[in-house]
PDB file of C-alpha atoms and ligand atoms in Angstrom:
ATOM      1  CA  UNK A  22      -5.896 -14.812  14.952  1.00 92.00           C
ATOM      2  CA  UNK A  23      -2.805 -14.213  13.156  1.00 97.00           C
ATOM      3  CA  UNK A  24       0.387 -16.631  13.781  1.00 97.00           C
ATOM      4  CA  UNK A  25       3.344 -16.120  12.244  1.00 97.00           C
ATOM      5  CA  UNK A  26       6.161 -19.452  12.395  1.00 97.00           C
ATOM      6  CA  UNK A  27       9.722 -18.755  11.840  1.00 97.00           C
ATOM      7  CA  UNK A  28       9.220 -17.401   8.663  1.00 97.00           C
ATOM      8  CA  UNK A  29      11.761 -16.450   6.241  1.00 97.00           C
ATOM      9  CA  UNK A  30      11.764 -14.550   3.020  1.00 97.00           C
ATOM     10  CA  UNK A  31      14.693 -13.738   1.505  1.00 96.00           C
ATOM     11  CA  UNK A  32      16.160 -11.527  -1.441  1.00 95.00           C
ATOM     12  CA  UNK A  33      19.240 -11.567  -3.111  1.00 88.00           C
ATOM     13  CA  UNK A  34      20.318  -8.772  -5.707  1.00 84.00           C
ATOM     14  CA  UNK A  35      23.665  -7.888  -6.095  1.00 85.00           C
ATOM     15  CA  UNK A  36      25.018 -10.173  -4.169  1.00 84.00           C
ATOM     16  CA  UNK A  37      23.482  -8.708  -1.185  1.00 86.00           C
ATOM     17  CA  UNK A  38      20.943 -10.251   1.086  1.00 88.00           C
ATOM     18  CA  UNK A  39      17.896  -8.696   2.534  1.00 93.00           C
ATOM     19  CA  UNK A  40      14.636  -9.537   3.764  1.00 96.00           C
ATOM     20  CA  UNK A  41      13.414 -11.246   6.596  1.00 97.00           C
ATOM     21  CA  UNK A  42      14.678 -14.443   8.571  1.00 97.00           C
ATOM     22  CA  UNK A  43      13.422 -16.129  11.191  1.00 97.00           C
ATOM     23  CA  UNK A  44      10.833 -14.812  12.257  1.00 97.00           C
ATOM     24  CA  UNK A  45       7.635 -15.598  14.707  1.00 98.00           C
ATOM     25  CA  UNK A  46       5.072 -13.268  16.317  1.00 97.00           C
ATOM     26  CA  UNK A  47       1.102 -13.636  16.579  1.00 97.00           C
ATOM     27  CA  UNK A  48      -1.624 -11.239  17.417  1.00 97.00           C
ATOM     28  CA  UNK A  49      -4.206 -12.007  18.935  1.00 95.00           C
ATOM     29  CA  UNK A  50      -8.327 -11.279  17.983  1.00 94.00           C
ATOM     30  CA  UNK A  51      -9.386  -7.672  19.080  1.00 94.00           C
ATOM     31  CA  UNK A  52      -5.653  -6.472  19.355  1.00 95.00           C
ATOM     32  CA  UNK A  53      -3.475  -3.769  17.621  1.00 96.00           C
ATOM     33  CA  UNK A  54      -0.742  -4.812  16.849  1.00 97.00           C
ATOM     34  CA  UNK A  55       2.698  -2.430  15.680  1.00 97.00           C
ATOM     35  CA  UNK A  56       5.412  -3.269  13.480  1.00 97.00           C
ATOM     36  CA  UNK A  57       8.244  -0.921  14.651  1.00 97.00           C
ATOM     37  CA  UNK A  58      11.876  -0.651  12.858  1.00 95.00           C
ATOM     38  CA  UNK A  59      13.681   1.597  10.844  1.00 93.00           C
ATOM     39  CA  UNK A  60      13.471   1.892   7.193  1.00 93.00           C
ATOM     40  CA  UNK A  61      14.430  -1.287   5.293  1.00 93.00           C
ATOM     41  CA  UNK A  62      14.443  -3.330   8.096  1.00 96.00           C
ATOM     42  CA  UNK A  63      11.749  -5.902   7.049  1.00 96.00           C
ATOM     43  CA  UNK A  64       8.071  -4.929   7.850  1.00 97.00           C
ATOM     44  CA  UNK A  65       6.647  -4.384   4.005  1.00 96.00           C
ATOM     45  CA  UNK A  66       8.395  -8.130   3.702  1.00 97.00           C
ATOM     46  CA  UNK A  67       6.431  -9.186   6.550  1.00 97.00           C
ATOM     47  CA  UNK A  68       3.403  -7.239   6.092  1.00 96.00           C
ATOM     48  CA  UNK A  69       2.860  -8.931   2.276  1.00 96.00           C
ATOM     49  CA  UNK A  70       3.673 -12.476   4.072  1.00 96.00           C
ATOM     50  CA  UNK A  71       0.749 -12.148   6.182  1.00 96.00           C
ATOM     51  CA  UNK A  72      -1.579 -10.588   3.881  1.00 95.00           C
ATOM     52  CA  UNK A  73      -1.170 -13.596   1.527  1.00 95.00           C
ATOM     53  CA  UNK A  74       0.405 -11.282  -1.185  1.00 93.00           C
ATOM     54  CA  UNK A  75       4.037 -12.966  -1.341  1.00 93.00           C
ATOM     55  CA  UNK A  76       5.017 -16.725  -0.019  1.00 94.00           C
ATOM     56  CA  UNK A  77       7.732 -17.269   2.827  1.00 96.00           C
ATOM     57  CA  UNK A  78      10.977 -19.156   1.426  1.00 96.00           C
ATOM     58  CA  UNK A  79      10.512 -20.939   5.154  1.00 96.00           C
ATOM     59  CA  UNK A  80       7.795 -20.962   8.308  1.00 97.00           C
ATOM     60  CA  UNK A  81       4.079 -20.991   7.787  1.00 96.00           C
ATOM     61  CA  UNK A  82       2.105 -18.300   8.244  1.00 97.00           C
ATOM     62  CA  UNK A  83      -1.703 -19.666   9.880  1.00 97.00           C
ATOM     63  CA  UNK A  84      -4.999 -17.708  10.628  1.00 96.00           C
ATOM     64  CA  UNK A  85      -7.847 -18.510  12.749  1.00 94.00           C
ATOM     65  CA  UNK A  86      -5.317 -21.935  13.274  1.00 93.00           C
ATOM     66  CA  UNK A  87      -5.244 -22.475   9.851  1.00 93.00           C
ATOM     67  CA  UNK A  88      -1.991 -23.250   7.742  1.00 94.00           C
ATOM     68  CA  UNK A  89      -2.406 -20.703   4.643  1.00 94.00           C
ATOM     69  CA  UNK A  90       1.174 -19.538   3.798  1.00 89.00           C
ATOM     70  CA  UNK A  91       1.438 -22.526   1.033  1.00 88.00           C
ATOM     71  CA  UNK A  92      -2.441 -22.998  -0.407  1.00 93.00           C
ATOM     72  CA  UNK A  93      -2.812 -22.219  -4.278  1.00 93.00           C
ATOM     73  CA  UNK A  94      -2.691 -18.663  -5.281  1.00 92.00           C
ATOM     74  CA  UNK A  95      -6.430 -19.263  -5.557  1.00 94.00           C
ATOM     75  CA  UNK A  96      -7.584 -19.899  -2.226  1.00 95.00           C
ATOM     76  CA  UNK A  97      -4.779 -17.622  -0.729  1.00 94.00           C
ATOM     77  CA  UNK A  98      -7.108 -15.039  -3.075  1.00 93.00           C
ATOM     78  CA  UNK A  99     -11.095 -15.685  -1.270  1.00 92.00           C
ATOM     79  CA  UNK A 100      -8.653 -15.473   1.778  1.00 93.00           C
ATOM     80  CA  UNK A 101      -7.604 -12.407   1.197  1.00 93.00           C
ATOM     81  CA  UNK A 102     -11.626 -11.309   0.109  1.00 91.00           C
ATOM     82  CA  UNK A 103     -13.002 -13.266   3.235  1.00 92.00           C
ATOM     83  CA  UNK A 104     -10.840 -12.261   6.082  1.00 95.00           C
ATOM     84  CA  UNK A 105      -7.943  -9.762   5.523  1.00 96.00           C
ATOM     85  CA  UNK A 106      -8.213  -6.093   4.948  1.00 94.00           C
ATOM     86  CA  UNK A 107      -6.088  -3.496   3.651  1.00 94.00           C
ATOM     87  CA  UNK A 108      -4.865   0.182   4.132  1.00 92.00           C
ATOM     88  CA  UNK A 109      -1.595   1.732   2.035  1.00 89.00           C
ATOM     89  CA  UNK A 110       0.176   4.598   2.796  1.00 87.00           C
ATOM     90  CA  UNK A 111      -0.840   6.388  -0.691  1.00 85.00           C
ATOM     91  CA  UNK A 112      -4.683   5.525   0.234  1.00 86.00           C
ATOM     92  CA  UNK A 113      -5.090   3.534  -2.942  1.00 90.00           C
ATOM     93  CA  UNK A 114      -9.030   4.659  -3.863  1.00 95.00           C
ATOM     94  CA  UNK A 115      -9.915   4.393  -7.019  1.00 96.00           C
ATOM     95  CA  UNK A 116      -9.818   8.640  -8.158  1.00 96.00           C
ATOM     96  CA  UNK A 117     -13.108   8.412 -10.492  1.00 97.00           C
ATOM     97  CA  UNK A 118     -14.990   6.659  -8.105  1.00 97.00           C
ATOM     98  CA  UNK A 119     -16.561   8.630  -4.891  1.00 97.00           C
ATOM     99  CA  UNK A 120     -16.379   7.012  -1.057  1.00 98.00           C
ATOM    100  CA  UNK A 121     -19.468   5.082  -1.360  1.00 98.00           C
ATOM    101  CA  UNK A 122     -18.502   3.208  -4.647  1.00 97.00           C
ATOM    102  CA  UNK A 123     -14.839   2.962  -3.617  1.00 97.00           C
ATOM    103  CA  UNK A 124     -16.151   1.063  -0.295  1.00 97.00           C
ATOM    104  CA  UNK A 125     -18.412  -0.856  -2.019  1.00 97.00           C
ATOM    105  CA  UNK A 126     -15.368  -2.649  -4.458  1.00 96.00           C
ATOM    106  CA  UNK A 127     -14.230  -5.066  -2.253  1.00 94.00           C
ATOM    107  CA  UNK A 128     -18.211  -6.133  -1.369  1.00 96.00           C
ATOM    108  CA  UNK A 129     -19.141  -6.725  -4.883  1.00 96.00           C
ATOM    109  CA  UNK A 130     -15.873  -8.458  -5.142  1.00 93.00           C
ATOM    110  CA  UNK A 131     -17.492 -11.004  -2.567  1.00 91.00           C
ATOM    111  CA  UNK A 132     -20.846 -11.218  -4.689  1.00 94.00           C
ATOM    112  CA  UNK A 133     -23.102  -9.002  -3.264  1.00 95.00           C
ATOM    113  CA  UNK A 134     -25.707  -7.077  -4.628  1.00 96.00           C
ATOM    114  CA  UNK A 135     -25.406  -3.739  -5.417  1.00 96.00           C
ATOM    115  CA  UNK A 136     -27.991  -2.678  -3.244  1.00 97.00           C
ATOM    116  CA  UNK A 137     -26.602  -4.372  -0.434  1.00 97.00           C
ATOM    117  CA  UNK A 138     -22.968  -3.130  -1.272  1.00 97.00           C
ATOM    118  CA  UNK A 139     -24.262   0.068  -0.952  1.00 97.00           C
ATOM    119  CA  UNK A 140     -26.017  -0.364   2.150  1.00 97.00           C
ATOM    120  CA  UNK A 141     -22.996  -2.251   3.738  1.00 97.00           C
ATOM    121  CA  UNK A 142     -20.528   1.099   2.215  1.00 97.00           C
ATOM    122  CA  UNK A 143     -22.860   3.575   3.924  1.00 97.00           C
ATOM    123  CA  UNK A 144     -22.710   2.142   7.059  1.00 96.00           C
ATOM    124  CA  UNK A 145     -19.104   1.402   7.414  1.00 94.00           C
ATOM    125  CA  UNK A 146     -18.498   5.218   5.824  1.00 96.00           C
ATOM    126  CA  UNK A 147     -20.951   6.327   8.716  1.00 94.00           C
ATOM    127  CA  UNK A 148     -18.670   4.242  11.366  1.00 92.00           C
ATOM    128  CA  UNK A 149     -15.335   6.309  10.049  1.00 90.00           C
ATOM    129  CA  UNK A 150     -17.795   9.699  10.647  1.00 91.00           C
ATOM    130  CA  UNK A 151     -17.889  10.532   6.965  1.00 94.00           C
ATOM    131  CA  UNK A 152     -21.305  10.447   6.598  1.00 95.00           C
ATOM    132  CA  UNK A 153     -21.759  13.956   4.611  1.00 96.00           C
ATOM    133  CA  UNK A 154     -19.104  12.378   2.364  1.00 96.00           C
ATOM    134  CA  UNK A 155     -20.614   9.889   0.625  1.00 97.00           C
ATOM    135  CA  UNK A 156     -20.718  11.618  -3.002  1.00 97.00           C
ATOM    136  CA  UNK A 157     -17.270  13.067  -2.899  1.00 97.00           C
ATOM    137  CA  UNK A 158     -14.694  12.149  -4.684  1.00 97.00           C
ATOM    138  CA  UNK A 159     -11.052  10.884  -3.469  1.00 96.00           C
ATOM    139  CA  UNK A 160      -9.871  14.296  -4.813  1.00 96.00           C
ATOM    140  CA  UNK A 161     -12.290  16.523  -2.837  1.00 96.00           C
ATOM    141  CA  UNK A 162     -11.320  14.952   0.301  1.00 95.00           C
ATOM    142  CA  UNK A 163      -8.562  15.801   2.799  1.00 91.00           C
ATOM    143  CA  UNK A 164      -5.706  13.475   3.017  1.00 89.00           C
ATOM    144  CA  UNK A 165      -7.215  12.234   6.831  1.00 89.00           C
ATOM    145  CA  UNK A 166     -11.003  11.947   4.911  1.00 92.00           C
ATOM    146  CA  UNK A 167      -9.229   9.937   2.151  1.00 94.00           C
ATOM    147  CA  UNK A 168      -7.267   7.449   4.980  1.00 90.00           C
ATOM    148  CA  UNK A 169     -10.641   6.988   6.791  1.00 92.00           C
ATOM    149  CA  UNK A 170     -13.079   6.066   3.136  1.00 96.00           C
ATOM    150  CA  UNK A 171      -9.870   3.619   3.007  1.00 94.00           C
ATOM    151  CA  UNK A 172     -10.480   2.475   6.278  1.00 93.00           C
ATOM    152  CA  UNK A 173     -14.150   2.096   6.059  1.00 95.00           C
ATOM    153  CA  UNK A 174     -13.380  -0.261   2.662  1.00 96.00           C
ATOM    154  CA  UNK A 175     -11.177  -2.308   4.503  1.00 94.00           C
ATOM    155  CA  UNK A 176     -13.435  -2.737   7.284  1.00 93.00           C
ATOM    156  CA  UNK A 177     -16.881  -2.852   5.211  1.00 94.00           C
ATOM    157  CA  UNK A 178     -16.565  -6.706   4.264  1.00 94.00           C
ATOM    158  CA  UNK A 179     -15.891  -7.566   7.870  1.00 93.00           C
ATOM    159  CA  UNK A 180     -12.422  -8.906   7.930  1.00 95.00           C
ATOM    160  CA  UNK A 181     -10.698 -10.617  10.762  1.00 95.00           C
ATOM    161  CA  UNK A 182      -7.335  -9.267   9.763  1.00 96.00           C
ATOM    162  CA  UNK A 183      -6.267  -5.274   8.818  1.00 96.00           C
ATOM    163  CA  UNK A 184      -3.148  -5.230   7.500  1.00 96.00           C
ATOM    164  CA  UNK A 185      -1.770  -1.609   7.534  1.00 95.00           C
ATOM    165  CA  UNK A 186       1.285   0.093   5.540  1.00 95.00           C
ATOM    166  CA  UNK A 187       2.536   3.529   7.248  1.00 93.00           C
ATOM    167  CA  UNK A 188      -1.243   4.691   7.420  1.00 89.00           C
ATOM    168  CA  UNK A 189      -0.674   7.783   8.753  1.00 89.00           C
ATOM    169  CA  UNK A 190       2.723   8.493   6.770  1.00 88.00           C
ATOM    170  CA  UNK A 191       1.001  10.740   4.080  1.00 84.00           C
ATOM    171  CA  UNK A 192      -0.855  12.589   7.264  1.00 82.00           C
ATOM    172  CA  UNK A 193      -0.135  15.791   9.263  1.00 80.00           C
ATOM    173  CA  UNK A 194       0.421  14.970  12.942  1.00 78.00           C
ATOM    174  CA  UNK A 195      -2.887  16.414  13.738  1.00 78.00           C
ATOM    175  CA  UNK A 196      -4.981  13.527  11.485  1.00 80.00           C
ATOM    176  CA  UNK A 197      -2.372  10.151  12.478  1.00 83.00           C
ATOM    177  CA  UNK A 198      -3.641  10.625  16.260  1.00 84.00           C
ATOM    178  CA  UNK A 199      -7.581  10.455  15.416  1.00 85.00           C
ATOM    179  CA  UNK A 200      -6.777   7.819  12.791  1.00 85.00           C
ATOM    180  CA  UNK A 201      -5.047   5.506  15.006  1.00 89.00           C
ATOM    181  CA  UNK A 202      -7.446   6.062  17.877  1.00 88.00           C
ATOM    182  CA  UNK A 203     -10.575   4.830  15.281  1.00 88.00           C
ATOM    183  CA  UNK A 204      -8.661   1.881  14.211  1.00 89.00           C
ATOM    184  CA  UNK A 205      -7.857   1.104  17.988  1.00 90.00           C
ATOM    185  CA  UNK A 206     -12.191   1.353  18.851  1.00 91.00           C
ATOM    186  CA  UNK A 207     -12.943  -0.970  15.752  1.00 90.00           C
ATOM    187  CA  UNK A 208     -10.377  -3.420  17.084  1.00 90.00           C
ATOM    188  CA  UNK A 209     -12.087  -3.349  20.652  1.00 88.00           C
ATOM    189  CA  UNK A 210     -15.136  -2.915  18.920  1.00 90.00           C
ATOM    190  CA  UNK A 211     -14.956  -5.906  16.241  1.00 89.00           C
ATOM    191  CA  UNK A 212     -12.973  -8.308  17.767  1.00 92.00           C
ATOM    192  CA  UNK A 213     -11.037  -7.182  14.610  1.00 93.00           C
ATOM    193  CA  UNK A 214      -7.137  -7.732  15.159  1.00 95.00           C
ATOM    194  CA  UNK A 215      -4.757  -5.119  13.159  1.00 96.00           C
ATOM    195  CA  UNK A 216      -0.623  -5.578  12.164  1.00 97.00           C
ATOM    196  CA  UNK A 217       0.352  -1.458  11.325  1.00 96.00           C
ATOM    197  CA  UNK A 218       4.028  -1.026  10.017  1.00 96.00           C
ATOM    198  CA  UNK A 219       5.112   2.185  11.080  1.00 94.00           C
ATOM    199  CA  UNK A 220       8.032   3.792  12.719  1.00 89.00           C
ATOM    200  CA  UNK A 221       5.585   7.018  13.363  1.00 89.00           C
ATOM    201  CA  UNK A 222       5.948   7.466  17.540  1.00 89.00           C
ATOM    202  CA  UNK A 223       2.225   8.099  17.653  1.00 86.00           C
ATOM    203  CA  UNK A 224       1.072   4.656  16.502  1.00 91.00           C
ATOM    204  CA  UNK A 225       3.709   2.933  18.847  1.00 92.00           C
ATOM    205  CA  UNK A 226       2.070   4.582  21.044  1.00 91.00           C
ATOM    206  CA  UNK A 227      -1.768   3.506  20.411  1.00 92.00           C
ATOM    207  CA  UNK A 228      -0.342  -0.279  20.135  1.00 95.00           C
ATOM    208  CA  UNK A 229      -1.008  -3.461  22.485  1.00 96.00           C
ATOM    209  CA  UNK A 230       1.969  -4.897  21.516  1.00 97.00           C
ATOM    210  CA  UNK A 231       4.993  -3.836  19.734  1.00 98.00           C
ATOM    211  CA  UNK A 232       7.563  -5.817  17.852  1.00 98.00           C
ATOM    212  CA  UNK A 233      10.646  -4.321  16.744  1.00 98.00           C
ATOM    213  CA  UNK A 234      12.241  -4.981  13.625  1.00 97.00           C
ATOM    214  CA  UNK A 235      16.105  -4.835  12.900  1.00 97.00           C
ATOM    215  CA  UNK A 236      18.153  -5.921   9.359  1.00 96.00           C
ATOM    216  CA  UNK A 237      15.066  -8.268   8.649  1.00 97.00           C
ATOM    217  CA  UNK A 238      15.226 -10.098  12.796  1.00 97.00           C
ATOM    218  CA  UNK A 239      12.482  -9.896  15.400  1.00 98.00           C
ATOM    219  CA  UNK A 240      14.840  -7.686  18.023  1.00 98.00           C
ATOM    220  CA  UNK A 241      11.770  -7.420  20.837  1.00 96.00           C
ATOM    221  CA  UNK A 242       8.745  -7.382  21.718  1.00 97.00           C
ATOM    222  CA  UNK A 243       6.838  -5.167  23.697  1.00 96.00           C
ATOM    223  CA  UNK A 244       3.478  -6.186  25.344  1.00 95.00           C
ATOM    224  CA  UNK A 245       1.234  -3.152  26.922  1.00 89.00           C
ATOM    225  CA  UNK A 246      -0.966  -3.542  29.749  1.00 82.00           C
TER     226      UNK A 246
HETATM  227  N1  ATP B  19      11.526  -7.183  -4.359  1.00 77.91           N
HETATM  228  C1  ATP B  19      12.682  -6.973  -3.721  1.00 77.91           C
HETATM  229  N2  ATP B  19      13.853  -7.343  -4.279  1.00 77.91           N
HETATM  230  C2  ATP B  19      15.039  -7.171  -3.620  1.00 77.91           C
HETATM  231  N3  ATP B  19      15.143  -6.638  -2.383  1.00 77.91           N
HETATM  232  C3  ATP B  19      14.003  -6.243  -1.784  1.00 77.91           C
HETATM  233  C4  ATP B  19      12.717  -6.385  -2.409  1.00 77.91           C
HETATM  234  N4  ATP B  19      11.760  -5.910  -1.554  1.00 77.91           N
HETATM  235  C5  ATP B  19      12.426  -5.480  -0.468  1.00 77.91           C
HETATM  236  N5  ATP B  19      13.755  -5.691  -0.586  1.00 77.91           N
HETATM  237  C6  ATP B  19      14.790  -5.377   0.441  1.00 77.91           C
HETATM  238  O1  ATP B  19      14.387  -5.985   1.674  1.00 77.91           O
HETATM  239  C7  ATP B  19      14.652  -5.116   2.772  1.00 77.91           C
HETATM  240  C8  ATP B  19      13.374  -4.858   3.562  1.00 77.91           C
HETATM  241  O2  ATP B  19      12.492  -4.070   2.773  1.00 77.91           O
HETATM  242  P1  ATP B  19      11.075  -3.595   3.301  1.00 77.91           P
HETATM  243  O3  ATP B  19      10.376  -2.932   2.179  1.00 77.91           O
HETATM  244  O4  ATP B  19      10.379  -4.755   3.914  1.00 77.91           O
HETATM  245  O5  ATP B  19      11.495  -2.548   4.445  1.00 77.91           O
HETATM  246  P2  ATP B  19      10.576  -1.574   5.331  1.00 77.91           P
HETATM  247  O6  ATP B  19      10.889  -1.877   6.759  1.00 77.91           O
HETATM  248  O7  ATP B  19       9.158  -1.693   4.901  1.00 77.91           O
HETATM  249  O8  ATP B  19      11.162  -0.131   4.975  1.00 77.91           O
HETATM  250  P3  ATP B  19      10.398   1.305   4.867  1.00 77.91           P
HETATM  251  O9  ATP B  19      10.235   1.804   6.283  1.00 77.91           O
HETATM  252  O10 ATP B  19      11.388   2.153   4.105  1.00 77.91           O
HETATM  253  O11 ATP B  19       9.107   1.099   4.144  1.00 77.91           O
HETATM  254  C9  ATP B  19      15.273  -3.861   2.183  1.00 77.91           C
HETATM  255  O12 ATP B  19      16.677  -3.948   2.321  1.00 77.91           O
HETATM  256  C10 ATP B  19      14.893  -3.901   0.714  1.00 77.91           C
HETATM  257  O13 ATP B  19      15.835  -3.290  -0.095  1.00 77.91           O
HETATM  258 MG1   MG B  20       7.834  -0.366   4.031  1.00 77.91          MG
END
C-alpha cells in the first residue's frame, strides 16, 4: 500500500541539522502500522512525507505502486481527497459545525451530494458508535467522542491510507485503548492500512509492525505475529 524509498528530508536552521535521512519502510493493505521514537526524532517529518503534505529532498514515496512523492501539488491534492485520511492530535473539527457536517467535509470535498454526504457521515459516525451524536457539537463532546467523529471523517470517504498524529495524546488512558482497538477492526475490517506516530506504550502495543525512530534514522523494526 504504502512504500516509502530512502527518503530524506532535511532542515537546516541555525546551523543545525534535523529531519529525516535515509529512510525506507512500507505497510502493507489491512495493517497498522506504529511510528515509535522519542520526541523530535523524525515521525511528524515522515508522517507529512507520506501524506503528500511536504516533498522529500531524496527517495520517492509510492502508493498502491505508484510514484507520487514528485507529481504537481495538484494531483498530490485529489491524492490526498481519493486515498489518504487524516487524524491530529488536537482533533481538528471544525467547532461550529456538529459530527455529521464535520464528517461530511471531506465528502463534499470529493463532489458529492449533500444528501449522499450525509448518508455516507451517518454511517461512518454509526461505525465509530456515535450514533446518538450526530447533532452535537465538537464542544459538547468528550475528548474520546471528539477523536472518534475525527475518525469517522477520515474514514467516511473510504481511504486506503490513515495517517495518524499522537491520536490518543490529548486522551486519558482509559479512551487511547478503545480508540486504538477501533482503528485496529477498521484496518482488518477495510483492508484499510494505518501509519500512527506515537510514543504512547498502548498503541505500540495494538501495532503489526513497529518502526523505531532515532535523530531522524530508521533504528528497527519490529514485525508482530
Ligand atoms: N519546519 C521545520 N524547520 C526546522 N526544523 C524542523 C521543522 N520541522 C521539524 N523540524 C525539526 O526536525 C526534527 C524532527 O521533528 P518532528 O516534528 O518530525 O519530530 P517528532 O518525532 O514528531 O516529535 P514529537 O514527538 O515532539 O512530535 C526536530 O528536531 C525538529 O526541530
Ligand atoms: Mg510530532
Amino acid at each position: 500500500m504504502l512504500d516509502i524509498r530512502n527518503i530524506t528530508r532535511a532542515y537546516e536552521l541555525g546551523g543545525e541539522k534535523a529531519g529525516v535521512f535515509g529512510i525506507s519502510l512500507s505497510v502493507a493493505a489491512g495493517k497498522l502500522a506504529v511510528l515509535a521514537g522519542p520526541s523530535g526524532s523524525g515521525k511528524t517529518t515522515l508522517l507529512q512525507l507520506a501524506g503528500l503534505l511536504d516533498s522529500p529532498d531524496e527517495g520517492e514515496v509510492r502508493l498502491e505502486g505508484e510514484a507520487v512523492s514528485a507529481l504537481p501539488e495538484r494531483q498530490r491534492c485529489d491524492l490526498r481527497l481519493r486515498k489518504l485520511g487524516f487524524v491530529f492530535q488536537a482533533f481538528n473539527l471544525v467547532p461550529v459545525l456538529d459530527a455529521v457536517e464535520n464528517v461530511m467535509l471531506p465528502l463534499q470535498l470529493q463532489g458529492r451530494s449533500d444528501s449522499e454526504a450525509r448518508k455516507l457521515a451517518a454511517a461512518a459516525l454509526d461505525r465509530v458508535g456515535l450514533t446518538d451524536r450526530l447533532h452535537h457539537l465538537p464542544g459538547q463532546l468528550s475528548g474520546g467522542q471528539q477523536q472518534r467523529v475525527a475518525i469517522a471523517r477520515a474514514l467516511a470517504p473510504e481511504p486506503k491510507l490513515v495517517l495518524a498524529d499522537e491520536p490518543t495524546a490529548s486522551l486519558d488512558h482509559a479512551h487511547g485503548g478503545p480508540l486504538m482497538a477501533l482503528m485496529k477492526a477498521l484496518c482488518a475490517e477495510r483492508g484499510l492500512s494505518f501509519l500512527v506516530a506515537s510514543h504512547d506504550p498502548s498503541v505500540i502495543a495494538t501495532a503489526d509492525v513497529v518502526f523505531r525512530l532515532s535523530d531522524g534514522l530508521l533504528t528497527g523494526t519490529e514485525v508482530r505475529p
